[in-house]
Amino acid sequence: MASVGIHDVRKSFGSVEVIHGVDISISDGEFVVLVGPSGCGKSTLLRMIAGLEQITGGEISIGERVVNLVPPKERDIAMVFQNYALYPHMTVQDNMAFSLKLAKAESAEIERRVKEAAEILGLGAYLERYPRQLSGGQRQRVAMGRAIVRDPQVFLFDEPLSNLDAKLRVQMRTEIKALHQRLTTTSVYVTHDQIEAMTMADRIVVMHDGIVEQIGSPLELYDHPANMFVAGFIGSPAMNFIEGRVARDAGETRIVSADGVRLPVPQTLQAADGHKVVYGVRPEHIELANGAGGVPAEVSVIEPTGAYTLAFVKMADAEVCAMFDERHAFRPGETISLAPRTDLVHVFDAETGRRL
Amino acid sequence: MAIDEEERLTRASARFWKWGRQNPKSEPEGASTDYLISMPRKVVTVYIPLLIFLFVLLFPFYWMTITTLKSNEELYDYENYSPFWVAKPTLDNIYKLFFETSYPLWLWNTMLVSVVATFLSLVCAVCAAYAIERLRFKGARLTGMAIFLAYLVPPSILFIPLALIVFNYGLFDTPFALILTYPTFLIPFCTWLLMGYFRSIPYELEECALIDGASRFQILVKILLPLSIPGLISAGIFAFTLSWNEFIYALTFISSSENKTVPVGVITELVEGDVYHWGSLMAGALMGSLPVAILYSFFVEHYVSSMTGAVKE
Ligand SMILES: Nc1ncnc2c1ncn2[C@@H]1O[C@H](COP(=O)(O)OP(=O)(O)O)[C@@H](O)[C@H]1O
Ligand SMILES: [Mg+2]
């Protein structure tokens, strides 16, 4: 096991720079998830850690050792690929034993380790099968097994669950998490799915267009997003954004939207009168107003899910989603009165997108 | 899909354990040919065309066989004998071929030259195709194109400069004259075929092997080649057939009878001026095509699959 240091790392393909200076330090035994929209450079960063891509600038270290020029096989890492990359002409057993055989381990040792990994992953009955004879979930497990037997310093995962169906994905998510708790090997996990990130990570790195937007624990990102991108990316359904200006009158601070609706904010907000801002509130932080003081909203669609109710409404000239724990039978077109929870709303600078 | 259903299909697919690329899950057998199911239709759409096709393909072999077995007297007399049947079979022609010409030697030469040239070409082509397809170096595409262009230069032009080279290296009239010149057209051909095949093998497999600790050479031998066996077989069969039937180089670079190959030997020694020894000629052609036919029949399955599919997963 080892820590991983990524220091001002850059990557260019030809003349196009796709990673613009990334700093992440991952401590020993941590499960870090790189998350971001497709094409933001997550895979490229992971492949640089693995040694499959050359590093254009900066430094990557595993443990104490700077690995910029170390070939993949000497980095002591294991990687699980999105399409599993199982060797089709080898049995499950041989797939798992391949790296050990190349390392010239003793055959008794190889057998012991493969058995052990197969047991952990519930693959004991499938050791003699070929990959094409396995279901998607089983293949996924074999790919994990291949990583486990090597007992590497670092596990790297590149969207390992995105080829599975939704149900299996949730199950494997838990299994991977449990596996990490058992093995406590430093892991770097790439995904575009923020729920995967939230549920699995010790720490999340949110990436966007080749830069790191924010690093933090799942709840830190949820409670204190650094900017609009992170706020919009983390959480489901996504945060609502309403454009407006800061209005201070009679000692009270409010955000006033373009059409004059007054939205409540914490009185501690540090912003000049008239400053252009974006008002952000999560659907789960909007409540029905009892009595006066609510914000009027016109219902367009109601989605009852059983567990909770989603209401899509038009409020302050914006499409807003609200989530209620109770069941409501609003009619489309009906006007209701909503109250954002003042202590949980966020205000972002309209220019920079930073949270104020 | 229900678990046991999937399990059942999985077991069914076990039959294609190694490189079968049939995928019973996505394409149940006969799914696309349902319209052919009824019998009268099947006769019209399948069996009759098949029969015609077979007839056209096999008739030359039939003709070779009966000509081989006919005596000269019968061969030239259509009045009294049917041209499509043998009245009095004789082995004279075969006897003449094997004992009065150097035919066994020609067969041996052809075999030797074809096998060695094919092997040599495959080794070179594997290395070339792998390098062009997988090692990211500048000009890989260009090299690929250049190799293809080399293949387009017709042997009927190339044999003149090649003759000079062969002669100056003192290889004239030795098997090496052919073993070393056949690769000039075999390597480009095999390289192109294998490039296409290698391209169909997912890159991740190699990257995974690289992380697992394999060297480039180990990746080639332990991952890529086992997965390319159908491709190798079809390249090998093609190369073998091309060498086996090659005529121009064999005619130009070989002069003595005991070094000739079958195609050249049969033509040059069984046609004397305007006298055609038809019976022995046909016997020579028949015997000469048998090894290739046998080779094809052994590998036909791999051969077809490599033409129609690629490695999945
Ligand atoms: N081999 C390559 N050559 C050129 N551009 C590449 C290559 N690999 C990735 N890119 C580019 O780098 C960017 C990041 O890609 P990637 O790391 O795969 O994104 P992600 O995994 O986050 O979806 C993309 O814009 C992609 O087009
Ligand atoms: Mg990716």
JSON list of C-alpha atoms in Angstrom, two decimals, chain B residues 12-80:
[
{"chain": "B", "resi": 12, "resn": "ALA", "atom": "CA", "xyz": [-24.37, -23.89, -25.06]},
{"chain": "B", "resi": 13, "resn": "SER", "atom": "CA", "xyz": [-21.68, -21.39, -25.88]},
{"chain": "B", "resi": 14, "resn": "ALA", "atom": "CA", "xyz": [-19.13, -23.55, -24.11]},
{"chain": "B", "resi": 15, "resn": "ARG", "atom": "CA", "xyz": [-18.89, -25.49, -27.34]},
{"chain": "B", "resi": 16, "resn": "PHE", "atom": "CA", "xyz": [-17.21, -22.52, -28.91]},
{"chain": "B", "resi": 17, "resn": "TRP", "atom": "CA", "xyz": [-14.75, -22.48, -26.11]},
{"chain": "B", "resi": 18, "resn": "LYS", "atom": "CA", "xyz": [-11.75, -21.00, -27.71]},
{"chain": "B", "resi": 19, "resn": "TRP", "atom": "CA", "xyz": [-12.03, -18.72, -30.64]},
{"chain": "B", "resi": 20, "resn": "GLY", "atom": "CA", "xyz": [-15.53, -19.43, -31.82]},
{"chain": "B", "resi": 21, "resn": "ARG", "atom": "CA", "xyz": [-16.98, -16.01, -32.31]},
{"chain": "B", "resi": 22, "resn": "GLN", "atom": "CA", "xyz": [-20.52, -17.21, -32.70]},
{"chain": "B", "resi": 23, "resn": "ASN", "atom": "CA", "xyz": [-22.61, -15.47, -30.12]},
{"chain": "B", "resi": 24, "resn": "PRO", "atom": "CA", "xyz": [-25.69, -17.53, -29.35]},
{"chain": "B", "resi": 25, "resn": "LYS", "atom": "CA", "xyz": [-27.10, -14.78, -27.17]},
{"chain": "B", "resi": 26, "resn": "SER", "atom": "CA", "xyz": [-27.46, -12.13, -29.78]},
{"chain": "B", "resi": 27, "resn": "GLU", "atom": "CA", "xyz": [-28.12, -14.28, -32.81]},
{"chain": "B", "resi": 28, "resn": "PRO", "atom": "CA", "xyz": [-30.10, -17.48, -32.38]},
{"chain": "B", "resi": 29, "resn": "GLU", "atom": "CA", "xyz": [-29.35, -19.96, -35.13]},
{"chain": "B", "resi": 30, "resn": "GLY", "atom": "CA", "xyz": [-31.42, -19.43, -38.24]},
{"chain": "B", "resi": 31, "resn": "ALA", "atom": "CA", "xyz": [-33.02, -16.28, -36.95]},
{"chain": "B", "resi": 32, "resn": "SER", "atom": "CA", "xyz": [-32.31, -14.38, -40.10]},
{"chain": "B", "resi": 33, "resn": "THR", "atom": "CA", "xyz": [-33.20, -17.20, -42.50]},
{"chain": "B", "resi": 34, "resn": "ASP", "atom": "CA", "xyz": [-36.71, -17.99, -41.34]},
{"chain": "B", "resi": 35, "resn": "TYR", "atom": "CA", "xyz": [-38.18, -17.18, -44.70]},
{"chain": "B", "resi": 36, "resn": "LEU", "atom": "CA", "xyz": [-36.33, -20.16, -46.16]},
{"chain": "B", "resi": 37, "resn": "ILE", "atom": "CA", "xyz": [-37.90, -22.65, -43.83]},
{"chain": "B", "resi": 38, "resn": "SER", "atom": "CA", "xyz": [-40.64, -24.21, -46.00]},
{"chain": "B", "resi": 39, "resn": "MET", "atom": "CA", "xyz": [-39.35, -27.14, -48.02]},
{"chain": "B", "resi": 40, "resn": "PRO", "atom": "CA", "xyz": [-40.39, -26.30, -51.61]},
{"chain": "B", "resi": 41, "resn": "ARG", "atom": "CA", "xyz": [-38.94, -22.85, -51.14]},
{"chain": "B", "resi": 42, "resn": "LYS", "atom": "CA", "xyz": [-35.80, -24.31, -49.71]},
{"chain": "B", "resi": 43, "resn": "VAL", "atom": "CA", "xyz": [-35.34, -26.40, -52.84]},
{"chain": "B", "resi": 44, "resn": "VAL", "atom": "CA", "xyz": [-35.55, -23.34, -55.05]},
{"chain": "B", "resi": 45, "resn": "THR", "atom": "CA", "xyz": [-33.64, -20.89, -52.91]},
{"chain": "B", "resi": 46, "resn": "VAL", "atom": "CA", "xyz": [-31.01, -23.18, -51.43]},
{"chain": "B", "resi": 47, "resn": "TYR", "atom": "CA", "xyz": [-30.54, -26.59, -52.98]},
{"chain": "B", "resi": 48, "resn": "ILE", "atom": "CA", "xyz": [-30.80, -25.87, -56.69]},
{"chain": "B", "resi": 49, "resn": "PRO", "atom": "CA", "xyz": [-28.39, -22.91, -56.62]},
{"chain": "B", "resi": 50, "resn": "LEU", "atom": "CA", "xyz": [-26.11, -24.97, -54.41]},
{"chain": "B", "resi": 51, "resn": "LEU", "atom": "CA", "xyz": [-26.13, -27.86, -56.87]},
{"chain": "B", "resi": 52, "resn": "ILE", "atom": "CA", "xyz": [-25.36, -25.61, -59.82]},
{"chain": "B", "resi": 53, "resn": "PHE", "atom": "CA", "xyz": [-22.57, -24.03, -57.87]},
{"chain": "B", "resi": 54, "resn": "LEU", "atom": "CA", "xyz": [-21.12, -27.37, -56.86]},
{"chain": "B", "resi": 55, "resn": "PHE", "atom": "CA", "xyz": [-21.32, -28.66, -60.42]},
{"chain": "B", "resi": 56, "resn": "VAL", "atom": "CA", "xyz": [-19.44, -25.67, -61.80]},
{"chain": "B", "resi": 57, "resn": "LEU", "atom": "CA", "xyz": [-16.80, -25.96, -59.10]},
{"chain": "B", "resi": 58, "resn": "LEU", "atom": "CA", "xyz": [-16.30, -29.70, -59.21]},
{"chain": "B", "resi": 59, "resn": "PHE", "atom": "CA", "xyz": [-16.55, -30.36, -62.93]},
{"chain": "B", "resi": 60, "resn": "PRO", "atom": "CA", "xyz": [-12.90, -29.45, -63.64]},
{"chain": "B", "resi": 61, "resn": "PHE", "atom": "CA", "xyz": [-11.83, -31.96, -61.01]},
{"chain": "B", "resi": 62, "resn": "TYR", "atom": "CA", "xyz": [-14.03, -34.59, -62.56]},
{"chain": "B", "resi": 63, "resn": "TRP", "atom": "CA", "xyz": [-12.59, -33.81, -65.96]},
{"chain": "B", "resi": 64, "resn": "MET", "atom": "CA", "xyz": [-9.05, -34.05, -64.62]},
{"chain": "B", "resi": 65, "resn": "THR", "atom": "CA", "xyz": [-9.82, -37.36, -62.98]},
{"chain": "B", "resi": 66, "resn": "ILE", "atom": "CA", "xyz": [-11.34, -39.06, -66.03]},
{"chain": "B", "resi": 67, "resn": "THR", "atom": "CA", "xyz": [-8.67, -37.71, -68.34]},
{"chain": "B", "resi": 68, "resn": "THR", "atom": "CA", "xyz": [-6.06, -39.11, -65.97]},
{"chain": "B", "resi": 69, "resn": "LEU", "atom": "CA", "xyz": [-7.64, -42.53, -66.16]},
{"chain": "B", "resi": 70, "resn": "LYS", "atom": "CA", "xyz": [-8.13, -42.67, -69.95]},
{"chain": "B", "resi": 71, "resn": "SER", "atom": "CA", "xyz": [-5.79, -44.24, -72.43]},
{"chain": "B", "resi": 72, "resn": "ASN", "atom": "CA", "xyz": [-4.69, -42.07, -75.35]},
{"chain": "B", "resi": 73, "resn": "GLU", "atom": "CA", "xyz": [-6.72, -44.15, -77.73]},
{"chain": "B", "resi": 74, "resn": "GLU", "atom": "CA", "xyz": [-9.91, -43.48, -75.78]},
{"chain": "B", "resi": 75, "resn": "LEU", "atom": "CA", "xyz": [-9.00, -39.84, -75.18]},
{"chain": "B", "resi": 76, "resn": "TYR", "atom": "CA", "xyz": [-8.85, -38.91, -78.86]},
{"chain": "B", "resi": 77, "resn": "ASP", "atom": "CA", "xyz": [-11.82, -40.97, -80.05]},
{"chain": "B", "resi": 78, "resn": "TYR", "atom": "CA", "xyz": [-15.17, -39.31, -79.27]},
{"chain": "B", "resi": 79, "resn": "GLU", "atom": "CA", "xyz": [-16.97, -41.42, -81.90]},
{"chain": "B", "resi": 80, "resn": "ASN", "atom": "CA", "xyz": [-16.70, -44.69, -80.06]}
]
